[in-house]
Amino acid sequence: MIHNEYLPVPSKILEVIKHTRLEYTFRMAWEGEVKPGQFFEVSLPKFGEAPISISGIGEGTIDFTIRRVGKVTNEIFEHYAGDCLFLRGPYGNGFDVENYKNKEIVIVAGGTGVSPVRGVLEYFAKHCEERKSLTLIAGFKSISDILFREDFKRWRETMTVILTLDAGEETPAHKVGLVTKYIPGLQVADTDTAQAIVVGPPAMMHFSAEALLKRGFLEKNIWISHERKMCCGIGKCGHCRIGETYVCLDGPVFPYTEGRLLID
C-alpha cells in the first residue's frame, strides 16, 4: 500500500482558550512523540491547510495557538470543543530539552514567538532541578496583545520573568521597551555554557542575538527558529528553501551558527 504523506488525520478539539481578539489556543487530542518548536499542518476540507507551531504538550494532547489572519485560520475559528480539525505531522526538529539541562537558560520571545517556546518553559517550570536558572524576556505590542496571561503568573513562581510592552507606562506587572533593552543586564554566571533561545520576527531575532553575543553568549549556544518560513512540512513545495537548506526539514530550529546564514 502506498503511503500518502499529505493525508491528515482527524483530531478532536478538546478545549478552546481565548487570549486576544485574534489569538486562540486550540487544545487537540493527540497521541505520539512531539517536541516543542515542531509544527503540524492544520487543515479543513475545502479550505486548505496552514503550518502551525505546537504551543503546548500534555498527556494525550497538543496545543496550537493560532492567529486569525486568513482563509484557513478564519474557518478554524468557527470550530469549537467537540468539533474536529485535521492534522499531519509533527514536522521539523524542534527544541531538544536535553540541550538545556543543567545549564543557565535565557529565552527571548516576541509576540506569538512565545508559542513555540512555551513547551520548553513548561518543561523547566515543572523540572526546576534539571536547570541552573531560567530567565524569560517576553515582549508584546500592548497589554491587549499579551498571550498566556495565566501562564505568566505561574512562571513567575519558578523563573525570572521580564514581561515588556513596546510602549506605555511601566507597572509592577510589566516593563516598557523592546526585549533587547533587557539583555545587557541579564544575570548569567557563565556565558560560555549558558544557553539562549530566541523566537520572534526576523529583525527582533537578529538584534536579540547580537545583544546576547555582546553579553558574552557563544554563537553555538544561541538557538533560533525560522518558523515563519514553514510551508508544506516535507520539503516538496520548495517555499521554505533558502540556498541549499529546507527550513521544514532542516529546521525550523537552528543553532545561531547556522541560522544567521539563512537570509531570504
C-alpha positions as a Python dict, from the first residue, in 0.01 Angstrom:
ca = {
    (1, 'M'): (0, 0, 0),
    (2, 'I'): (139, 342, -97),
    (3, 'H'): (169, 588, 190),
    (4, 'N'): (29, 936, 118),
    (5, 'E'): (242, 1188, 308),
    (6, 'Y'): (-18, 1460, 250),
    (7, 'L'): (-303, 1267, 413),
    (8, 'P'): (-404, 1419, 750),
    (9, 'V'): (-582, 1251, 1039),
    (10, 'P'): (-884, 1388, 1229),
    (11, 'S'): (-830, 1520, 1581),
    (12, 'K'): (-1098, 1634, 1825),
    (13, 'I'): (-1090, 1983, 1972),
    (14, 'L'): (-1093, 1933, 2350),
    (15, 'E'): (-1082, 2298, 2455),
    (16, 'V'): (-1063, 2646, 2303),
    (17, 'I'): (-884, 2914, 2507),
    (18, 'K'): (-923, 3278, 2407),
    (19, 'H'): (-618, 3503, 2459),
    (20, 'T'): (-692, 3809, 2245),
    (21, 'R'): (-944, 3909, 1981),
    (22, 'L'): (-730, 3740, 1714),
    (23, 'E'): (-543, 3464, 1902),
    (24, 'Y'): (-693, 3147, 2048),
    (25, 'T'): (-537, 2823, 2167),
    (26, 'F'): (-694, 2502, 2036),
    (27, 'R'): (-622, 2202, 2259),
    (28, 'M'): (-633, 1890, 2045),
    (29, 'A'): (-642, 1517, 2116),
    (30, 'W'): (-310, 1363, 2008),
    (31, 'E'): (-108, 1056, 2093),
    (32, 'G'): (255, 1040, 1986),
    (33, 'E'): (600, 1182, 2045),
    (34, 'V'): (641, 1553, 1981),
    (35, 'K'): (892, 1827, 2071),
    (36, 'P'): (849, 2198, 2146),
    (37, 'G'): (923, 2401, 1834),
    (38, 'Q'): (794, 2138, 1591),
    (39, 'F'): (486, 2211, 1383),
    (40, 'F'): (184, 2046, 1226),
    (41, 'E'): (-18, 2117, 916),
    (42, 'V'): (-366, 2201, 1045),
    (43, 'S'): (-637, 2170, 782),
    (44, 'L'): (-1005, 2174, 700),
    (45, 'P'): (-1155, 2019, 385),
    (46, 'K'): (-1235, 2275, 113),
    (47, 'F'): (-1039, 2548, 295),
    (48, 'G'): (-679, 2423, 285),
    (49, 'E'): (-407, 2383, 546),
    (50, 'A'): (-172, 2604, 746),
    (51, 'P'): (157, 2526, 926),
    (52, 'I'): (112, 2591, 1299),
    (53, 'S'): (375, 2557, 1572),
    (54, 'I'): (298, 2347, 1879),
    (55, 'S'): (240, 2572, 2180),
    (56, 'G'): (184, 2305, 2441),
    (57, 'I'): (229, 1933, 2505),
    (58, 'G'): (15, 1740, 2752),
    (59, 'E'): (-93, 1387, 2832),
    (60, 'G'): (-273, 1288, 2512),
    (61, 'T'): (-299, 1649, 2398),
    (62, 'I'): (-118, 1915, 2200),
    (63, 'D'): (-192, 2287, 2180),
    (64, 'F'): (-194, 2517, 1881),
    (65, 'T'): (-207, 2891, 1945),
    (66, 'I'): (-350, 3031, 1625),
    (67, 'R'): (-375, 3387, 1497),
    (68, 'R'): (-675, 3466, 1279),
    (69, 'V'): (-510, 3601, 966),
    (70, 'G'): (-652, 3433, 655),
    (71, 'K'): (-883, 3186, 485),
    (72, 'V'): (-782, 2872, 675),
    (73, 'T'): (-746, 3027, 1019),
    (74, 'N'): (-1071, 3222, 978),
    (75, 'E'): (-1252, 2892, 929),
    (76, 'I'): (-1068, 2722, 1215),
    (77, 'F'): (-1203, 2993, 1445),
    (78, 'E'): (-1555, 2880, 1355),
    (79, 'H'): (-1490, 2545, 1528),
    (80, 'Y'): (-1539, 2467, 1895),
    (81, 'A'): (-1481, 2196, 2157),
    (82, 'G'): (-1617, 1868, 2025),
    (83, 'D'): (-1550, 1955, 1661),
    (84, 'C'): (-1262, 1808, 1461),
    (85, 'L'): (-965, 1958, 1279),
    (86, 'F'): (-730, 1760, 1056),
    (87, 'L'): (-360, 1726, 1139),
    (88, 'R'): (-49, 1591, 974),
    (89, 'G'): (289, 1598, 1142),
    (90, 'P'): (481, 1664, 1355),
    (91, 'Y'): (745, 1820, 1129),
    (92, 'G'): (1081, 1984, 1190),
    (93, 'N'): (1347, 1923, 1452),
    (94, 'G'): (1216, 2140, 1736),
    (95, 'F'): (1388, 2234, 2062),
    (96, 'D'): (1557, 1941, 2234),
    (97, 'V'): (1532, 1999, 2611),
    (98, 'E'): (1841, 1779, 2657),
    (99, 'N'): (2049, 2067, 2515),
    (100, 'Y'): (1943, 2292, 2801),
    (101, 'K'): (1952, 2062, 3102),
    (102, 'N'): (2180, 2164, 3390),
    (103, 'K'): (2251, 2497, 3222),
    (104, 'E'): (2161, 2861, 3272),
    (105, 'I'): (1883, 2926, 3020),
    (106, 'V'): (1764, 3254, 2870),
    (107, 'I'): (1456, 3264, 2646),
    (108, 'V'): (1377, 3579, 2448),
    (109, 'A'): (1043, 3579, 2268),
    (110, 'G'): (845, 3840, 2080),
    (111, 'G'): (465, 3827, 2045),
    (112, 'T'): (344, 3496, 1905),
    (113, 'G'): (707, 3377, 1934),
    (114, 'V'): (614, 3276, 2290),
    (115, 'S'): (403, 2992, 2145),
    (116, 'P'): (682, 2764, 2012),
    (117, 'V'): (894, 2810, 2327),
    (118, 'R'): (606, 2753, 2569),
    (119, 'G'): (678, 2380, 2574),
    (120, 'V'): (1036, 2446, 2689),
    (121, 'L'): (915, 2689, 2955),
    (122, 'E'): (657, 2442, 3082),
    (123, 'Y'): (910, 2159, 3099),
    (124, 'F'): (1162, 2352, 3306),
    (125, 'A'): (891, 2512, 3519),
    (126, 'K'): (794, 2159, 3622),
    (127, 'H'): (1153, 2028, 3642),
    (128, 'C'): (1339, 2308, 3819),
    (129, 'E'): (1604, 2063, 3938),
    (130, 'E'): (1709, 2000, 3578),
    (131, 'R'): (1834, 2354, 3512),
    (132, 'K'): (2051, 2603, 3694),
    (133, 'S'): (1845, 2912, 3619),
    (134, 'L'): (1581, 3026, 3371),
    (135, 'T'): (1508, 3380, 3256),
    (136, 'L'): (1226, 3468, 3018),
    (137, 'I'): (1216, 3802, 2838),
    (138, 'A'): (886, 3831, 2650),
    (139, 'G'): (774, 4133, 2451),
    (140, 'F'): (429, 4231, 2324),
    (141, 'K'): (298, 4541, 2147),
    (142, 'S'): (41, 4630, 2411),
    (143, 'I'): (-148, 4493, 2711),
    (144, 'S'): (-427, 4367, 2486),
    (145, 'D'): (-176, 4159, 2285),
    (146, 'I'): (-40, 3955, 2578),
    (147, 'L'): (-76, 3578, 2537),
    (148, 'F'): (-78, 3309, 2811),
    (149, 'R'): (-160, 3551, 3094),
    (150, 'E'): (-224, 3276, 3348),
    (151, 'D'): (98, 3100, 3248),
    (152, 'F'): (300, 3416, 3308),
    (153, 'K'): (161, 3437, 3662),
    (154, 'R'): (262, 3076, 3726),
    (155, 'W'): (603, 3106, 3556),
    (156, 'R'): (698, 3396, 3786),
    (157, 'E'): (696, 3146, 4074),
    (158, 'T'): (975, 2929, 3926),
    (159, 'M'): (1179, 3157, 3698),
    (160, 'T'): (1278, 3518, 3633),
    (161, 'V'): (1018, 3677, 3405),
    (162, 'I'): (1063, 4011, 3231),
    (163, 'L'): (739, 4099, 3053),
    (164, 'T'): (772, 4411, 2843),
    (165, 'L'): (546, 4618, 2617),
    (166, 'D'): (656, 4831, 2324),
    (167, 'A'): (503, 5149, 2466),
    (168, 'G'): (302, 5287, 2756),
    (169, 'E'): (373, 5321, 3127),
    (170, 'E'): (563, 5074, 3340),
    (171, 'T'): (366, 4885, 3606),
    (172, 'P'): (460, 4619, 3865),
    (173, 'A'): (340, 4357, 3612),
    (174, 'H'): (533, 4474, 3309),
    (175, 'K'): (816, 4691, 3188),
    (176, 'V'): (833, 4910, 2877),
    (177, 'G'): (1072, 4885, 2582),
    (178, 'L'): (1196, 4634, 2330),
    (179, 'V'): (1323, 4298, 2456),
    (180, 'T'): (1679, 4391, 2356),
    (181, 'K'): (1677, 4662, 2626),
    (182, 'Y'): (1687, 4395, 2897),
    (183, 'I'): (1954, 4161, 2756),
    (184, 'P'): (2265, 4357, 2871),
    (185, 'G'): (2152, 4333, 3233),
    (186, 'L'): (2100, 3957, 3233),
    (187, 'Q'): (2227, 3784, 3548),
    (188, 'V'): (2432, 3498, 3399),
    (189, 'A'): (2726, 3345, 3583),
    (190, 'D'): (2890, 3151, 3296),
    (191, 'T'): (2823, 3279, 2944),
    (192, 'D'): (3047, 3006, 2800),
    (193, 'T'): (2790, 2739, 2885),
    (194, 'A'): (2464, 2937, 2915),
    (195, 'Q'): (2201, 2856, 2652),
    (196, 'A'): (1970, 3107, 2483),
    (197, 'I'): (1658, 3063, 2270),
    (198, 'V'): (1530, 3350, 2056),
    (199, 'V'): (1200, 3339, 1867),
    (200, 'G'): (1006, 3623, 1707),
    (201, 'P'): (1003, 3847, 1399),
    (202, 'P'): (1328, 3832, 1195),
    (203, 'A'): (1450, 4180, 1298),
    (204, 'M'): (1382, 4105, 1664),
    (205, 'M'): (1576, 3777, 1644),
    (206, 'H'): (1868, 3948, 1468),
    (207, 'F'): (1909, 4227, 1722),
    (208, 'S'): (1841, 3999, 2020),
    (209, 'A'): (2112, 3757, 1904),
    (210, 'E'): (2353, 4048, 1857),
    (211, 'A'): (2278, 4168, 2212),
    (212, 'L'): (2333, 3816, 2351),
    (213, 'L'): (2668, 3792, 2172),
    (214, 'K'): (2772, 4127, 2320),
    (215, 'R'): (2666, 3995, 2661),
    (216, 'G'): (2913, 3710, 2611),
    (217, 'F'): (2698, 3421, 2488),
    (218, 'L'): (2857, 3188, 2234),
    (219, 'E'): (2704, 3160, 1887),
    (220, 'K'): (2678, 2782, 1917),
    (221, 'N'): (2470, 2821, 2236),
    (222, 'I'): (2207, 3051, 2083),
    (223, 'W'): (1908, 2883, 1918),
    (224, 'I'): (1660, 3050, 1682),
    (225, 'S'): (1350, 2938, 1494),
    (226, 'H'): (1274, 3029, 1132),
    (227, 'E'): (914, 2919, 1183),
    (228, 'R'): (784, 3193, 953),
    (229, 'K'): (934, 3004, 658),
    (230, 'M'): (740, 2681, 727),
    (231, 'C'): (527, 2560, 441),
    (232, 'C'): (434, 2207, 326),
    (233, 'G'): (633, 2034, 602),
    (234, 'I'): (802, 1773, 382),
    (235, 'G'): (1025, 1980, 153),
    (236, 'K'): (824, 1920, -164),
    (237, 'C'): (687, 2265, -244),
    (238, 'G'): (1024, 2443, -212),
    (239, 'H'): (876, 2755, -50),
    (240, 'C'): (1088, 2707, 264),
    (241, 'R'): (1414, 2669, 73),
    (242, 'I'): (1693, 2915, 148),
    (243, 'G'): (2001, 2826, -55),
    (244, 'E'): (2051, 2455, -1),
    (245, 'T'): (1856, 2449, 326),
    (246, 'Y'): (1494, 2339, 358),
    (247, 'V'): (1356, 2502, 672),
    (248, 'C'): (1071, 2248, 703),
    (249, 'L'): (1319, 1960, 703),
    (250, 'D'): (1642, 2102, 849),
    (251, 'G'): (1469, 2341, 1090),
    (252, 'P'): (1275, 2537, 1182),
    (253, 'V'): (1505, 2540, 1488),
    (254, 'F'): (1872, 2613, 1416),
    (255, 'P'): (2178, 2697, 1623),
    (256, 'Y'): (2268, 3057, 1550),
    (257, 'T'): (2588, 2944, 1378),
    (258, 'E'): (2366, 2807, 1100),
    (259, 'G'): (2052, 3016, 1135),
    (260, 'R'): (2229, 3351, 1093),
    (261, 'L'): (2332, 3249, 741),
    (262, 'L'): (1975, 3182, 628),
    (263, 'I'): (1899, 3517, 474),
    (264, 'D'): (1599, 3509, 242),
}
